[in-house]
Amino acid sequence: MTRWPSAVAVACVALATLLPGSPASAKAVDVTVDAVALGDSYASGVGAGTETDGECRRTPGAYAAQWSQLDPDAVKLEVNACSGATTLDVRKNQLGELGQDTDLVTLQVGVNDLELITTLESCADPGQTKDCEARLEALPALSAALPAELSRLVDTIKDKAPKAKVALVGYPLPFTPECPKLPLPAKALAGGNAAIAGLNQLYLELAAIKGAVYVDVAKPFQGHEVCGNASWLVGAEGVPNRTVLHPTLEGQTKGYLTALVTTVGAPDKVLEWMLLRDTPRPSAEPSTGPSSSAAPGAGGSAGGLPLTGPNVWWLILVATVLVGGGAATYMTLRPKVIRVTSD
């Protein structure tokens, strides 16, 4: 009599492997991470290799590009980051690739809103002392306008890519208190670091408010500033080709890529997160009547089978065959019962 329950169990297990969301069916699906990199010259990779785009100055050394190469078969990457971009530029010109299928978005922008590079360039010229001081004094006003612009940008990204993990990538503090390698006054060095620290703090707070993650690169870059012993930033030698203060290939790899993997994960970890994100979950409350059922033609409650569509007929057919096979096995193998009657 024990063979009939065993047959039913086998049928149920076989049926379960065919259900949407089951581990067996999920593993059989070929999934890639659809990633989009947004931002300015730090995100496009200026200073980290040969530039492949004349206007946006993208390089294969950019951290997002390197991240995608950790598992090229598992990542589809669009690098929309462009040198010189502000938050407004990103919102107007870089969001075209975002959509329902986007899984990961990296965003790094803000230094151009603060006009920081232009300010430091003027401070490096002894003939522009007054302009340098005026720009340094204007930094607080520019910083005050940035939170609203960044908040609006993050909201737009999340609206366009509602399923994506959004990573807000910070900046390294570029200067040590004294930096003889760059002809900058102490006030400019302190002002530049203060502006970057404020921008990083803004990213940290926005990540907490908006449900994003903050990628901190200031810590790994400590000791690797422009005037550090082993700098990961381009120094005065980068003035002619406009790469000064940008991460070198080593900075992109050891600083940015390491921080991104630590915070977001390598591609395989993002794929695991996507699997959890896309796996239907059972409804927290049991159905209590018609009011809790799905509309005609729509899917059932969370985690349940769809009410319509070709898949449900396939599952019904398989269930019928399996359960029918179990019943036949029972009828064949069940013990014989012999009735005894008296004359």
mmCIF file of C-alpha atoms in Angstrom:
data_model
loop_
_atom_site.group_PDB
_atom_site.id
_atom_site.type_symbol
_atom_site.label_atom_id
_atom_site.label_comp_id
_atom_site.label_asym_id
_atom_site.label_seq_id
_atom_site.Cartn_x
_atom_site.Cartn_y
_atom_site.Cartn_z
ATOM 1 C CA MET A 1 0.000 0.000 0.000
ATOM 2 C CA THR A 2 2.998 2.363 0.245
ATOM 3 C CA ARG A 3 3.594 2.603 -3.509
ATOM 4 C CA TRP A 4 0.655 4.922 -4.238
ATOM 5 C CA PRO A 5 1.839 7.821 -2.031
ATOM 6 C CA SER A 6 5.347 7.397 -3.468
ATOM 7 C CA ALA A 7 4.011 7.711 -7.004
ATOM 8 C CA VAL A 8 2.127 10.882 -6.097
ATOM 9 C CA ALA A 9 5.257 12.341 -4.492
ATOM 10 C CA VAL A 10 7.293 11.682 -7.635
ATOM 11 C CA ALA A 11 4.601 13.325 -9.740
ATOM 12 C CA CYS A 12 4.490 16.392 -7.500
ATOM 13 C CA VAL A 13 8.272 16.824 -7.514
ATOM 14 C CA ALA A 14 8.424 16.493 -11.290
ATOM 15 C CA LEU A 15 5.621 19.034 -11.648
ATOM 16 C CA ALA A 16 7.313 21.446 -9.245
ATOM 17 C CA THR A 17 10.442 21.591 -11.388
ATOM 18 C CA LEU A 18 8.353 22.962 -14.244
ATOM 19 C CA LEU A 19 6.684 25.733 -12.282
ATOM 20 C CA PRO A 20 7.734 29.345 -13.005
ATOM 21 C CA GLY A 21 10.212 30.562 -10.421
ATOM 22 C CA SER A 22 11.403 27.142 -9.341
ATOM 23 C CA PRO A 23 15.198 26.772 -8.882
ATOM 24 C CA ALA A 24 15.461 24.262 -11.706
ATOM 25 C CA SER A 25 13.648 26.462 -14.211
ATOM 26 C CA ALA A 26 15.565 29.588 -13.067
ATOM 27 C CA LYS A 27 18.951 27.965 -13.591
ATOM 28 C CA ALA A 28 17.995 26.958 -17.098
ATOM 29 C CA VAL A 29 17.400 30.594 -18.139
ATOM 30 C CA ASP A 30 20.309 32.411 -19.827
ATOM 31 C CA VAL A 31 20.453 35.775 -18.028
ATOM 32 C CA THR A 32 22.764 38.765 -18.501
ATOM 33 C CA VAL A 33 23.242 41.918 -16.454
ATOM 34 C CA ASP A 34 22.062 44.907 -18.488
ATOM 35 C CA ALA A 35 24.247 47.716 -17.116
ATOM 36 C CA VAL A 36 24.483 51.422 -17.979
ATOM 37 C CA ALA A 37 27.316 53.734 -16.869
ATOM 38 C CA LEU A 38 26.384 57.413 -16.504
ATOM 39 C CA GLY A 39 28.415 60.447 -15.555
ATOM 40 C CA ASP A 40 31.397 62.636 -16.346
ATOM 41 C CA SER A 41 35.072 62.188 -17.280
ATOM 42 C CA TYR A 42 35.836 60.144 -14.150
ATOM 43 C CA ALA A 43 33.173 57.640 -15.218
ATOM 44 C CA SER A 44 34.214 57.701 -18.886
ATOM 45 C CA GLY A 45 37.805 56.831 -17.914
ATOM 46 C CA VAL A 46 39.778 59.944 -18.869
ATOM 47 C CA GLY A 47 43.407 59.407 -17.884
ATOM 48 C CA ALA A 48 43.150 55.612 -17.768
ATOM 49 C CA GLY A 49 44.113 54.638 -21.297
ATOM 50 C CA THR A 50 43.628 55.307 -24.980
ATOM 51 C CA GLU A 51 40.513 57.346 -25.646
ATOM 52 C CA THR A 52 38.068 55.681 -28.027
ATOM 53 C CA ASP A 53 35.600 58.542 -28.349
ATOM 54 C CA GLY A 54 36.732 61.984 -29.447
ATOM 55 C CA GLU A 55 34.078 64.022 -27.651
ATOM 56 C CA CYS A 56 33.254 61.971 -24.572
ATOM 57 C CA ARG A 57 36.827 60.629 -24.155
ATOM 58 C CA ARG A 58 35.839 57.116 -23.108
ATOM 59 C CA THR A 59 38.559 54.560 -22.392
ATOM 60 C CA PRO A 60 38.529 50.797 -21.734
ATOM 61 C CA GLY A 61 40.175 51.528 -18.380
ATOM 62 C CA ALA A 62 37.005 53.070 -16.930
ATOM 63 C CA TYR A 63 35.779 51.165 -13.870
ATOM 64 C CA ALA A 64 32.439 50.204 -15.424
ATOM 65 C CA ALA A 65 34.185 48.842 -18.521
ATOM 66 C CA GLN A 66 36.600 46.865 -16.352
ATOM 67 C CA TRP A 67 33.719 45.552 -14.232
ATOM 68 C CA SER A 68 31.943 44.229 -17.330
ATOM 69 C CA GLN A 69 35.115 42.390 -18.372
ATOM 70 C CA LEU A 70 35.154 40.379 -15.146
ATOM 71 C CA ASP A 71 32.570 38.194 -16.923
ATOM 72 C CA PRO A 72 31.991 39.449 -20.483
ATOM 73 C CA ASP A 73 29.416 36.764 -21.272
ATOM 74 C CA ALA A 74 27.289 37.777 -18.294
ATOM 75 C CA VAL A 75 27.249 41.569 -18.803
ATOM 76 C CA LYS A 76 25.811 43.815 -21.483
ATOM 77 C CA LEU A 77 27.224 47.308 -20.815
ATOM 78 C CA GLU A 78 26.401 50.692 -22.288
ATOM 79 C CA VAL A 79 28.881 53.432 -21.306
ATOM 80 C CA ASN A 80 27.048 56.735 -21.751
ATOM 81 C CA ALA A 81 29.360 58.728 -19.465
ATOM 82 C CA CYS A 82 30.892 61.735 -21.189
ATOM 83 C CA SER A 83 33.709 64.110 -20.298
ATOM 84 C CA GLY A 84 32.490 67.498 -19.093
ATOM 85 C CA ALA A 85 28.980 66.296 -18.233
ATOM 86 C CA THR A 86 26.917 68.017 -15.541
ATOM 87 C CA THR A 87 23.837 66.617 -13.806
ATOM 88 C CA LEU A 88 21.678 68.392 -16.397
ATOM 89 C CA ASP A 89 23.708 66.858 -19.244
ATOM 90 C CA VAL A 90 23.232 63.379 -17.807
ATOM 91 C CA ARG A 91 19.491 63.875 -17.390
ATOM 92 C CA LYS A 92 19.056 65.237 -20.927
ATOM 93 C CA ASN A 93 21.574 63.203 -22.922
ATOM 94 C CA GLN A 94 22.542 59.959 -21.171
ATOM 95 C CA LEU A 95 19.338 58.221 -20.070
ATOM 96 C CA GLY A 96 18.202 56.852 -23.416
ATOM 97 C CA GLU A 97 19.444 53.317 -22.693
ATOM 98 C CA LEU A 98 17.490 52.985 -19.446
ATOM 99 C CA GLY A 99 14.345 50.860 -19.343
ATOM 100 C CA GLN A 100 12.430 48.045 -17.694
ATOM 101 C CA ASP A 101 15.225 45.595 -18.535
ATOM 102 C CA THR A 102 18.028 47.650 -16.969
ATOM 103 C CA ASP A 103 19.602 45.812 -14.028
ATOM 104 C CA LEU A 104 22.464 48.057 -12.903
ATOM 105 C CA VAL A 105 23.113 51.793 -13.224
ATOM 106 C CA THR A 106 26.320 53.516 -12.080
ATOM 107 C CA LEU A 107 26.245 57.295 -11.707
ATOM 108 C CA GLN A 108 29.142 59.667 -11.048
ATOM 109 C CA VAL A 109 28.625 63.355 -11.702
ATOM 110 C CA GLY A 110 28.897 66.673 -9.860
ATOM 111 C CA VAL A 111 32.414 68.122 -10.143
ATOM 112 C CA ASN A 112 31.480 69.966 -13.325
ATOM 113 C CA ASP A 113 28.406 71.439 -11.625
ATOM 114 C CA LEU A 114 30.857 72.877 -9.082
ATOM 115 C CA GLU A 115 33.197 74.061 -11.873
ATOM 116 C CA LEU A 116 35.965 72.548 -9.773
ATOM 117 C CA ILE A 117 38.486 71.778 -12.526
ATOM 118 C CA THR A 118 38.112 75.269 -14.009
ATOM 119 C CA THR A 119 38.583 76.757 -10.554
ATOM 120 C CA LEU A 120 41.773 74.807 -9.910
ATOM 121 C CA GLU A 121 43.135 75.690 -13.343
ATOM 122 C CA SER A 122 42.673 79.381 -12.604
ATOM 123 C CA CYS A 123 44.264 78.956 -9.172
ATOM 124 C CA ALA A 124 47.291 77.292 -10.764
ATOM 125 C CA ASP A 125 47.958 80.432 -12.849
ATOM 126 C CA PRO A 126 49.657 83.172 -10.819
ATOM 127 C CA GLY A 127 48.165 85.732 -13.170
ATOM 128 C CA GLN A 128 44.602 84.692 -12.241
ATOM 129 C CA THR A 129 44.780 85.146 -8.498
ATOM 130 C CA LYS A 130 41.655 87.291 -8.305
ATOM 131 C CA ASP A 131 39.681 84.905 -10.504
ATOM 132 C CA CYS A 132 40.853 82.015 -8.356
ATOM 133 C CA GLU A 133 39.654 83.698 -5.178
ATOM 134 C CA ALA A 134 36.311 84.605 -6.744
ATOM 135 C CA ARG A 135 35.726 81.038 -7.884
ATOM 136 C CA LEU A 136 36.634 79.628 -4.478
ATOM 137 C CA GLU A 137 34.171 82.011 -2.857
ATOM 138 C CA ALA A 138 31.453 80.878 -5.301
ATOM 139 C CA LEU A 139 31.846 77.190 -4.424
ATOM 140 C CA PRO A 140 29.374 77.241 -1.490
ATOM 141 C CA ALA A 141 26.629 78.719 -3.682
ATOM 142 C CA LEU A 142 27.213 76.126 -6.384
ATOM 143 C CA SER A 143 27.218 73.386 -3.741
ATOM 144 C CA ALA A 144 23.895 74.623 -2.352
ATOM 145 C CA ALA A 145 22.175 74.147 -5.721
ATOM 146 C CA LEU A 146 23.549 70.657 -6.315
ATOM 147 C CA PRO A 147 21.419 68.540 -3.899
ATOM 148 C CA ALA A 148 18.159 69.342 -5.675
ATOM 149 C CA GLU A 149 19.670 68.652 -9.106
ATOM 150 C CA LEU A 150 21.163 65.317 -8.049
ATOM 151 C CA SER A 151 17.974 64.290 -6.275
ATOM 152 C CA ARG A 152 15.950 65.015 -9.397
ATOM 153 C CA LEU A 153 18.428 63.067 -11.524
ATOM 154 C CA VAL A 154 18.303 59.985 -9.275
ATOM 155 C CA ASP A 155 14.487 60.100 -9.269
ATOM 156 C CA THR A 156 14.469 60.205 -13.068
ATOM 157 C CA ILE A 157 16.860 57.248 -13.271
ATOM 158 C CA LYS A 158 14.714 55.172 -10.921
ATOM 159 C CA ASP A 159 11.552 56.072 -12.843
ATOM 160 C CA LYS A 160 13.102 54.993 -16.147
ATOM 161 C CA ALA A 161 14.779 51.864 -14.737
ATOM 162 C CA PRO A 162 12.528 50.778 -11.824
ATOM 163 C CA LYS A 163 14.080 47.311 -11.448
ATOM 164 C CA ALA A 164 17.707 48.443 -11.512
ATOM 165 C CA LYS A 165 20.193 48.640 -8.675
ATOM 166 C CA VAL A 166 21.505 52.226 -8.707
ATOM 167 C CA ALA A 167 25.092 52.807 -7.541
ATOM 168 C CA LEU A 168 26.138 56.385 -6.720
ATOM 169 C CA VAL A 169 29.912 56.528 -7.166
ATOM 170 C CA GLY A 170 31.921 59.072 -5.189
ATOM 171 C CA TYR A 171 35.190 60.894 -5.864
ATOM 172 C CA PRO A 172 38.655 60.682 -4.295
ATOM 173 C CA LEU A 173 39.945 63.645 -2.316
ATOM 174 C CA PRO A 174 42.734 64.765 -4.673
ATOM 175 C CA PHE A 175 45.115 66.695 -2.416
ATOM 176 C CA THR A 176 47.315 66.280 0.611
ATOM 177 C CA PRO A 177 47.598 69.391 2.846
ATOM 178 C CA GLU A 178 50.716 70.401 0.959
ATOM 179 C CA CYS A 179 51.181 69.529 -2.700
ATOM 180 C CA PRO A 180 54.388 70.834 -4.269
ATOM 181 C CA LYS A 181 53.683 68.839 -7.443
ATOM 182 C CA LEU A 182 50.891 71.296 -8.299
ATOM 183 C CA PRO A 183 51.304 75.109 -8.214
ATOM 184 C CA LEU A 184 48.192 75.674 -6.083
ATOM 185 C CA PRO A 185 47.786 77.859 -2.996
ATOM 186 C CA ALA A 186 46.865 76.154 0.278
ATOM 187 C CA LYS A 187 43.408 77.762 0.140
ATOM 188 C CA ALA A 188 42.719 76.099 -3.213
ATOM 189 C CA LEU A 189 43.913 72.702 -1.964
ATOM 190 C CA ALA A 190 41.672 72.894 1.092
ATOM 191 C CA GLY A 191 38.739 74.244 -0.941
ATOM 192 C CA GLY A 192 39.029 71.471 -3.515
ATOM 193 C CA ASN A 193 39.090 68.728 -0.891
ATOM 194 C CA ALA A 194 36.189 70.327 0.999
ATOM 195 C CA ALA A 195 34.071 70.491 -2.155
ATOM 196 C CA ILE A 196 34.716 66.812 -2.968
ATOM 197 C CA ALA A 197 34.017 65.752 0.628
ATOM 198 C CA GLY A 198 30.711 67.625 0.525
ATOM 199 C CA LEU A 199 29.753 65.967 -2.762
ATOM 200 C CA ASN A 200 30.559 62.527 -1.370
ATOM 201 C CA GLN A 201 28.451 63.217 1.722
ATOM 202 C CA LEU A 202 25.573 64.247 -0.520
ATOM 203 C CA TYR A 203 25.855 60.966 -2.426
ATOM 204 C CA LEU A 204 25.885 59.021 0.840
ATOM 205 C CA GLU A 205 22.705 60.745 2.052
ATOM 206 C CA LEU A 206 20.957 60.410 -1.317
ATOM 207 C CA ALA A 207 21.723 56.696 -1.446
ATOM 208 C CA ALA A 208 20.030 56.193 1.918
ATOM 209 C CA ILE A 209 16.986 58.261 0.944
ATOM 210 C CA LYS A 210 16.511 56.965 -2.605
ATOM 211 C CA GLY A 211 17.160 53.254 -2.024
ATOM 212 C CA ALA A 212 20.467 53.323 -3.917
ATOM 213 C CA VAL A 213 23.973 52.230 -2.844
ATOM 214 C CA TYR A 214 26.954 54.501 -2.277
ATOM 215 C CA VAL A 215 30.351 53.466 -3.622
ATOM 216 C CA ASP A 216 33.004 55.107 -1.428
ATOM 217 C CA VAL A 217 36.346 55.608 -3.201
ATOM 218 C CA ALA A 218 37.721 58.267 -0.858
ATOM 219 C CA LYS A 219 38.960 55.614 1.576
ATOM 220 C CA PRO A 220 40.863 53.427 -0.917
ATOM 221 C CA PHE A 221 42.453 56.566 -2.427
ATOM 222 C CA GLN A 222 43.883 57.691 0.937
ATOM 223 C CA GLY A 223 47.644 57.808 0.521
ATOM 224 C CA HIS A 224 47.265 57.860 -3.267
ATOM 225 C CA GLU A 225 46.463 61.554 -3.746
ATOM 226 C CA VAL A 226 48.272 63.647 -6.361
ATOM 227 C CA CYS A 227 51.081 64.338 -3.907
ATOM 228 C CA GLY A 228 50.998 60.941 -2.244
ATOM 229 C CA ASN A 229 53.918 58.537 -2.413
ATOM 230 C CA ALA A 230 52.104 56.276 -4.888
ATOM 231 C CA SER A 231 49.600 58.522 -6.619
ATOM 232 C CA TRP A 232 46.601 57.055 -8.435
ATOM 233 C CA LEU A 233 45.739 60.462 -9.917
ATOM 234 C CA VAL A 234 47.306 62.238 -12.889
ATOM 235 C CA GLY A 235 49.432 65.170 -11.757
ATOM 236 C CA ALA A 236 50.768 68.253 -13.501
ATOM 237 C CA GLU A 237 51.993 66.101 -16.400
ATOM 238 C CA GLY A 238 48.361 65.786 -17.426
ATOM 239 C CA VAL A 239 47.817 69.504 -17.992
ATOM 240 C CA PRO A 240 48.631 69.435 -21.758
ATOM 241 C CA ASN A 241 46.169 66.628 -22.550
ATOM 242 C CA ARG A 242 43.586 67.656 -19.918
ATOM 243 C CA THR A 243 43.866 64.524 -17.792
ATOM 244 C CA VAL A 244 45.137 66.261 -14.626
ATOM 245 C CA LEU A 245 43.489 65.077 -11.379
ATOM 246 C CA HIS A 246 41.818 62.131 -13.140
ATOM 247 C CA PRO A 247 42.369 58.527 -11.993
ATOM 248 C CA THR A 248 45.149 56.635 -13.702
ATOM 249 C CA LEU A 249 44.544 53.074 -14.888
ATOM 250 C CA GLU A 250 45.857 51.904 -11.517
ATOM 251 C CA GLY A 251 43.440 54.244 -9.769
ATOM 252 C CA GLN A 252 40.518 53.003 -11.829
ATOM 253 C CA THR A 253 41.479 49.387 -11.093
ATOM 254 C CA LYS A 254 42.694 49.391 -7.503
ATOM 255 C CA GLY A 255 40.506 52.254 -6.341
ATOM 256 C CA TYR A 256 37.264 52.376 -8.311
ATOM 257 C CA LEU A 257 36.862 48.796 -9.529
ATOM 258 C CA THR A 258 37.730 47.360 -6.119
ATOM 259 C CA ALA A 259 35.235 49.675 -4.403
ATOM 260 C CA LEU A 260 32.524 48.832 -6.947
ATOM 261 C CA VAL A 261 32.987 45.080 -6.518
ATOM 262 C CA THR A 262 33.055 45.437 -2.734
ATOM 263 C CA THR A 263 29.831 47.458 -2.670
ATOM 264 C CA VAL A 264 27.781 46.109 -5.579
ATOM 265 C CA GLY A 265 29.439 42.730 -6.166
ATOM 266 C CA ALA A 266 31.018 41.071 -9.173
ATOM 267 C CA PRO A 267 28.724 40.131 -12.090
ATOM 268 C CA ASP A 268 27.927 36.714 -10.594
ATOM 269 C CA LYS A 269 26.713 38.337 -7.373
ATOM 270 C CA VAL A 270 24.536 40.773 -9.304
ATOM 271 C CA LEU A 271 23.068 37.819 -11.211
ATOM 272 C CA GLU A 272 22.212 36.163 -7.890
ATOM 273 C CA TRP A 273 20.536 39.381 -6.744
ATOM 274 C CA MET A 274 18.569 39.526 -10.003
ATOM 275 C CA LEU A 275 17.354 35.944 -9.486
ATOM 276 C CA LEU A 276 16.020 36.835 -6.041
ATOM 277 C CA ARG A 277 14.522 40.049 -7.398
ATOM 278 C CA ASP A 278 12.675 38.266 -10.191
ATOM 279 C CA THR A 279 11.518 35.172 -8.253
ATOM 280 C CA PRO A 280 7.787 35.402 -7.469
ATOM 281 C CA ARG A 281 6.999 35.242 -3.777
ATOM 282 C CA PRO A 282 3.878 33.707 -2.175
ATOM 283 C CA SER A 283 1.222 36.133 -1.043
ATOM 284 C CA ALA A 284 1.558 37.077 2.616
ATOM 285 C CA GLU A 285 -2.217 36.823 3.154
ATOM 286 C CA PRO A 286 -4.438 33.860 2.209
ATOM 287 C CA SER A 287 -7.294 34.405 -0.196
ATOM 288 C CA THR A 288 -10.528 35.231 1.644
ATOM 289 C CA GLY A 289 -12.956 35.467 -1.228
ATOM 290 C CA PRO A 290 -13.643 36.922 -4.651
ATOM 291 C CA SER A 291 -12.239 40.334 -3.659
ATOM 292 C CA SER A 292 -8.722 38.881 -3.310
ATOM 293 C CA SER A 293 -8.610 37.099 -6.662
ATOM 294 C CA ALA A 294 -6.872 38.536 -9.709
ATOM 295 C CA ALA A 295 -8.719 40.199 -12.546
ATOM 296 C CA PRO A 296 -9.665 38.012 -15.513
ATOM 297 C CA GLY A 297 -6.751 37.471 -17.826
ATOM 298 C CA ALA A 298 -4.216 38.633 -15.232
ATOM 299 C CA GLY A 299 -1.738 36.589 -13.238
ATOM 300 C CA GLY A 300 -2.792 35.031 -9.972
ATOM 301 C CA SER A 301 -1.663 36.189 -6.543
ATOM 302 C CA ALA A 302 2.051 36.654 -5.994
ATOM 303 C CA GLY A 303 3.866 33.367 -6.400
ATOM 304 C CA GLY A 304 0.836 31.508 -7.831
ATOM 305 C CA LEU A 305 0.145 30.060 -11.253
ATOM 306 C CA PRO A 306 -1.243 32.263 -14.016
ATOM 307 C CA LEU A 307 -4.957 31.803 -14.649
ATOM 308 C CA THR A 308 -4.661 31.930 -18.422
ATOM 309 C CA GLY A 309 -2.121 31.378 -21.182
ATOM 310 C CA PRO A 310 -0.488 28.359 -22.847
ATOM 311 C CA ASN A 311 1.713 27.533 -19.857
ATOM 312 C CA VAL A 312 -1.191 26.545 -17.653
ATOM 313 C CA TRP A 313 -2.475 24.002 -20.214
ATOM 314 C CA TRP A 314 0.987 22.501 -20.503
ATOM 315 C CA LEU A 315 1.187 22.139 -16.735
ATOM 316 C CA ILE A 316 -2.296 20.603 -16.561
ATOM 317 C CA LEU A 317 -1.339 18.057 -19.250
ATOM 318 C CA VAL A 318 1.893 17.122 -17.469
ATOM 319 C CA ALA A 319 0.103 16.837 -14.128
ATOM 320 C CA THR A 320 -2.561 14.609 -15.647
ATOM 321 C CA VAL A 321 0.021 12.274 -17.179
ATOM 322 C CA LEU A 322 2.091 12.052 -14.020
ATOM 323 C CA VAL A 323 -0.797 11.544 -11.638
ATOM 324 C CA GLY A 324 -2.437 9.121 -14.066
ATOM 325 C CA GLY A 325 0.805 7.152 -14.213
ATOM 326 C CA GLY A 326 0.870 7.015 -10.437
ATOM 327 C CA ALA A 327 -2.686 5.736 -10.336
ATOM 328 C CA ALA A 328 -1.904 3.015 -12.876
ATOM 329 C CA THR A 329 1.105 1.944 -10.826
ATOM 330 C CA TYR A 330 -1.075 1.683 -7.758
ATOM 331 C CA MET A 331 -3.721 -0.399 -9.544
ATOM 332 C CA THR A 332 -1.032 -2.797 -10.821
ATOM 333 C CA LEU A 333 0.966 -3.231 -7.639
ATOM 334 C CA ARG A 334 -1.697 -3.010 -4.929
ATOM 335 C CA PRO A 335 -2.128 -6.120 -2.755
ATOM 336 C CA LYS A 336 -4.871 -8.540 -3.810
ATOM 337 C CA VAL A 337 -7.794 -8.914 -1.423
ATOM 338 C CA ILE A 338 -9.369 -12.423 -1.228
ATOM 339 C CA ARG A 339 -12.877 -12.673 0.139
ATOM 340 C CA VAL A 340 -13.804 -15.905 1.980
ATOM 341 C CA THR A 341 -17.454 -16.973 2.212
ATOM 342 C CA SER A 342 -18.965 -19.923 3.984
ATOM 343 C CA ASP A 343 -21.376 -22.372 2.450
#
